[in-house]
Amino acid sequence: MTMIGQPINRVDGPLKVTGRATYAYEQWDVGQPLYGFIVGATIGRGRIARIDTSRAERSSGVRLVMTYRNAPPQGRPDTTLFSSYARARPTLSGPDLHHYGEPVALVVAETFEQARAAAKFVKVDYALEPGHYDFAARQEQAYAPKNVRGLWPTDTAVGDFDSAFNAAAVKVDQHYTTPYVFSQPLEPHACVAAWRGDELTVYVCTQVVDAARTALASTLQIDSQRVHVVSPFIGGGFGSKLGIHSETILAALAARQLKQPVKVAMTRQQIFHLVGMRPTSSQRVRLGADRDGRLVAIAHEVNMSTSPVEEYTEQTAITTRSLYAAPHRVTRHRLTPVDFQPAEDVRAPGEAPGLLAVESAMDELADALAMDPIELRIRNEPTLDPERGVPFSDRRLVECMREGARRFGWEHRPTRPASRRDGRWLVGYGMAAAIRMHFQGQTKVKVRLAPNGTAAVCTDMTDIGTGTYTILTQVAAERLGLPIDRVQVELGRSGFPVSSGSGGSWGAGNSSVATHRACEVLRDQLRVSARNDPRSPLHGLDPAGAVFSGGCLTIGGASEALTELLARNHPEGLEAEGEIGSMRDDPNYLAHSIHTYGAHFAEVGVDADTGEIRLRRMLGVFSAGRILNAKTARSQLIGAMSWGVSAALHEQAVVDTRSGAFVNRDLAEYLVPVHADIPQLDAIVLDGFDDKANVLGVKGLGELGICGAGAAIANAVFNATGVRVRDFPITLDKVLPGLPLLDG
Ligand code: MOS
């Protein structure tokens, strides 16, 4: 039976639900730890004029108060390193402060409570310097970054946009804004650091083990071989654990100095200032079409916030280059410096905010044309990637829209906005397209077949809750013909074969293909052994027809258990490595536009009197090549769609423009959807295989579900009310003034 694709339960599920999966902060094997608590700056920009730690140092249980005055020298970030997540992160390295909440001290004590209590006694006098915290007011300061993340050009232009747009029969020209948002993993950022001699072991939640190792080694200025990163279980990441943060650096520094393990975890509030956010954006979208709805001109111009200290450019207009056909096109990225912590990737960096704007604009165009939004998109379906001019590997956007329309009952949508009422609710339908790039990165996996016929898969790839343990079990089980319970997957440790980690939705593709290839090598060796072994019933048979199944190797009518074949030929077991290379060296990725696609459908109700918006149901239909596990794939998609609901209706980190603080920095005030906000929501995946992506035909889908999801909700709100909100999230105060007056 084929194992790939089966909706099997997570193999690590029982460990998690019984509390036996050990997360970073729960690591007790290291010996008696000390506890660190980070003290953050209460100004947005300036310097420490005076810092008095004496009272904190005298507090009960306190063993160390580390500030810039006694912190050891640390490495500087090497900006030539392609991955910003592998760069040094010096912490407490000087009196200058660049953002609110920046660490000014670490208090280490015998208990967590002692450390937290003493932290209050660290007295800091600040020399305040004027900071810039108001993105909207600073937009004239925008500049063009050199490129977008070293991967894409900052701007593109095809044809003559201005003339074509001016001459277009129907036009949309609108601005959309999206707020600062933060990943909120259930497990806050945490680390236990333990030194043995000059060897450092960190138990830390990280999405990319090798980047964590490099970043730590260069910060601490030690050989990376002396840094050991352990990250077997991670309670969510969403991009916020692609890199390491101050808790890890400070735990390592303090543990070295105190010669005792040190634990540091962020509080939920600290996450809002010690971890990077999705930058806020202002986006102008211009669409020009003829009366039949054929786009003649597309422009997507993006301005986003950046830290002046460390530039980050979200790839917000990149998929606009591939999404719809139009002969005249412009895309543009600009950055406006504001004094917050450096931004970091947040799930579907780029597409998530970009599609909120573009897919809202497409809905506005459909409305202006009085055309069905699906029909509009189908009319603008390109045959080649519109800007690269290369063929698509596997583009099934139209199929996703048609299948979704059928399942959702799209034909019942109110064609006129604000025309349907259900009691006090104004009811509307909305849809949006989803597109996301597929990435591929260097990854190695080792598979070892033991003499007892069990297989061990081993890589430093992580499972951030996405299901890596499970899918790699399935891939190895299928390829080696073993039952699931005879495959063991070990992840998340430096020293294991190096992967590109979990991020960018590339982890499943990378690690499954590398696992598959390692298994291929083992299969070849076993087939050769069988053919050459006079004692094997398979001796001399043509290995071309060999089948691996049920723990046996079978050729025609002859069969032998792998354990017997191994016992005679490989009594020590067999081991092989499999590898996948970077997309940059892969001709398929140069010759094709490789993306995943989807279509979202939403029905909302808007209270006619109060403007309260309730999602009533939502459906996503997706195409992402071959699916490795139908259950974990669906979990990823419905989780991401829920985040799309959040982006449309709930989530925003609110800035105090006087201090540079995010004022709603906890989960009481920073709204994310709860179960009551997510009623009927489903994700369907079209069965597929992208033969250009890789040998298994798989593509990533962790981020696909958020792409466009929020726009479907926004479009449904418009359909329900006739009110178009372009400033996300869509809260009731923005809808209320435009609601139709009904029944007198
Ligand atoms: Mo994802 S934002 O690349 O972890």
PDB file of N, CA and C in Angstrom, residues 85-86 206-217 224-225 229 242 460-462 493-501:
ATOM      1  N   TYR A  85      19.406  34.990   9.272  1.00  0.00           N
ATOM      2  CA  TYR A  85      19.191  34.211  10.489  1.00  0.00           C
ATOM      3  C   TYR A  85      20.457  33.519  10.977  1.00  0.00           C
ATOM      4  N   ALA A  86      21.475  33.497  10.156  1.00  0.00           N
ATOM      5  CA  ALA A  86      22.738  32.870  10.566  1.00  0.00           C
ATOM      6  C   ALA A  86      23.739  33.909  11.083  1.00  0.00           C
ATOM      7  N   THR A 206      14.009  26.421  17.601  1.00  0.00           N
ATOM      8  CA  THR A 206      14.464  27.097  16.393  1.00  0.00           C
ATOM      9  C   THR A 206      13.975  26.342  15.169  1.00  0.00           C
ATOM     10  N   GLN A 207      13.637  27.077  14.130  1.00  0.00           N
ATOM     11  CA  GLN A 207      13.167  26.438  12.895  1.00  0.00           C
ATOM     12  C   GLN A 207      14.331  25.930  12.050  1.00  0.00           C
ATOM     13  N   VAL A 208      15.506  26.548  12.236  1.00  0.00           N
ATOM     14  CA  VAL A 208      16.650  26.204  11.392  1.00  0.00           C
ATOM     15  C   VAL A 208      17.873  25.967  12.291  1.00  0.00           C
ATOM     16  N   VAL A 209      18.145  24.712  12.548  1.00  0.00           N
ATOM     17  CA  VAL A 209      19.191  24.350  13.507  1.00  0.00           C
ATOM     18  C   VAL A 209      20.560  24.879  13.077  1.00  0.00           C
ATOM     19  N   ASP A 210      20.878  24.722  11.821  1.00  0.00           N
ATOM     20  CA  ASP A 210      22.215  25.108  11.384  1.00  0.00           C
ATOM     21  C   ASP A 210      22.422  26.627  11.452  1.00  0.00           C
ATOM     22  N   ALA A 211      21.364  27.383  11.148  1.00  0.00           N
ATOM     23  CA  ALA A 211      21.462  28.846  11.252  1.00  0.00           C
ATOM     24  C   ALA A 211      21.640  29.253  12.715  1.00  0.00           C
ATOM     25  N   ALA A 212      20.945  28.567  13.615  1.00  0.00           N
ATOM     26  CA  ALA A 212      21.073  28.873  15.042  1.00  0.00           C
ATOM     27  C   ALA A 212      22.501  28.618  15.501  1.00  0.00           C
ATOM     28  N   ARG A 213      23.054  27.529  15.034  1.00  0.00           N
ATOM     29  CA  ARG A 213      24.416  27.165  15.413  1.00  0.00           C
ATOM     30  C   ARG A 213      25.414  28.227  14.920  1.00  0.00           C
ATOM     31  N   THR A 214      25.282  28.616  13.658  1.00  0.00           N
ATOM     32  CA  THR A 214      26.191  29.606  13.091  1.00  0.00           C
ATOM     33  C   THR A 214      26.037  30.950  13.798  1.00  0.00           C
ATOM     34  N   ALA A 215      24.785  31.336  14.039  1.00  0.00           N
ATOM     35  CA  ALA A 215      24.538  32.633  14.677  1.00  0.00           C
ATOM     36  C   ALA A 215      25.127  32.667  16.083  1.00  0.00           C
ATOM     37  N   LEU A 216      24.932  31.585  16.820  1.00  0.00           N
ATOM     38  CA  LEU A 216      25.468  31.533  18.190  1.00  0.00           C
ATOM     39  C   LEU A 216      26.985  31.542  18.181  1.00  0.00           C
ATOM     40  N   ALA A 217      27.564  30.718  17.330  1.00  0.00           N
ATOM     41  CA  ALA A 217      29.020  30.624  17.297  1.00  0.00           C
ATOM     42  C   ALA A 217      29.634  31.974  16.938  1.00  0.00           C
ATOM     43  N   SER A 224      32.019  26.880  15.488  1.00  0.00           N
ATOM     44  CA  SER A 224      30.646  26.375  15.457  1.00  0.00           C
ATOM     45  C   SER A 224      30.580  24.895  15.822  1.00  0.00           C
ATOM     46  N   GLN A 225      31.684  24.172  15.661  1.00  0.00           N
ATOM     47  CA  GLN A 225      31.677  22.759  16.052  1.00  0.00           C
ATOM     48  C   GLN A 225      31.528  22.594  17.565  1.00  0.00           C
ATOM     49  N   VAL A 229      23.159  22.372  19.064  1.00  0.00           N
ATOM     50  CA  VAL A 229      21.787  22.884  19.109  1.00  0.00           C
ATOM     51  C   VAL A 229      20.834  21.693  19.157  1.00  0.00           C
ATOM     52  N   LEU A 242      12.835  31.373  12.903  1.00  0.00           N
ATOM     53  CA  LEU A 242      13.839  31.123  11.861  1.00  0.00           C
ATOM     54  C   LEU A 242      15.208  31.510  12.387  1.00  0.00           C
ATOM     55  N   ASP A 460      18.932  17.318  10.551  1.00  0.00           N
ATOM     56  CA  ASP A 460      18.734  18.430  11.496  1.00  0.00           C
ATOM     57  C   ASP A 460      17.496  19.258  11.172  1.00  0.00           C
ATOM     58  N   MET A 461      16.740  18.816  10.177  1.00  0.00           N
ATOM     59  CA  MET A 461      15.420  19.389   9.886  1.00  0.00           C
ATOM     60  C   MET A 461      14.568  19.394  11.161  1.00  0.00           C
ATOM     61  N   THR A 462      13.669  20.360  11.265  1.00  0.00           N
ATOM     62  CA  THR A 462      12.853  20.487  12.470  1.00  0.00           C
ATOM     63  C   THR A 462      11.386  20.164  12.176  1.00  0.00           C
ATOM     64  N   ARG A 493      18.767  18.310  15.598  1.00  0.00           N
ATOM     65  CA  ARG A 493      20.005  18.340  16.365  1.00  0.00           C
ATOM     66  C   ARG A 493      21.147  18.706  15.443  1.00  0.00           C
ATOM     67  N   SER A 494      21.972  19.641  15.870  1.00  0.00           N
ATOM     68  CA  SER A 494      23.181  19.883  15.090  1.00  0.00           C
ATOM     69  C   SER A 494      24.032  18.625  15.189  1.00  0.00           C
ATOM     70  N   GLY A 495      24.795  18.360  14.160  1.00  0.00           N
ATOM     71  CA  GLY A 495      25.533  17.100  14.108  1.00  0.00           C
ATOM     72  C   GLY A 495      24.813  16.105  13.215  1.00  0.00           C
ATOM     73  N   PHE A 496      23.503  16.226  13.117  1.00  0.00           N
ATOM     74  CA  PHE A 496      22.757  15.440  12.137  1.00  0.00           C
ATOM     75  C   PHE A 496      23.007  16.071  10.764  1.00  0.00           C
ATOM     76  N   PRO A 497      22.748  15.333   9.686  1.00  0.00           N
ATOM     77  CA  PRO A 497      22.929  15.924   8.354  1.00  0.00           C
ATOM     78  C   PRO A 497      22.191  17.264   8.244  1.00  0.00           C
ATOM     79  N   VAL A 498      22.843  18.216   7.616  1.00  0.00           N
ATOM     80  CA  VAL A 498      22.350  19.597   7.630  1.00  0.00           C
ATOM     81  C   VAL A 498      21.220  19.785   6.612  1.00  0.00           C
ATOM     82  N   SER A 499      20.153  20.427   7.080  1.00  0.00           N
ATOM     83  CA  SER A 499      19.005  20.730   6.227  1.00  0.00           C
ATOM     84  C   SER A 499      18.850  22.240   6.133  1.00  0.00           C
ATOM     85  N   SER A 500      17.881  22.667   5.354  1.00  0.00           N
ATOM     86  CA  SER A 500      17.547  24.093   5.312  1.00  0.00           C
ATOM     87  C   SER A 500      16.466  24.434   6.327  1.00  0.00           C
ATOM     88  N   GLY A 501      16.081  23.448   7.142  1.00  0.00           N
ATOM     89  CA  GLY A 501      15.135  23.722   8.218  1.00  0.00           C
ATOM     90  C   GLY A 501      13.710  23.927   7.737  1.00  0.00           C
TER      91      GLY A 501
END
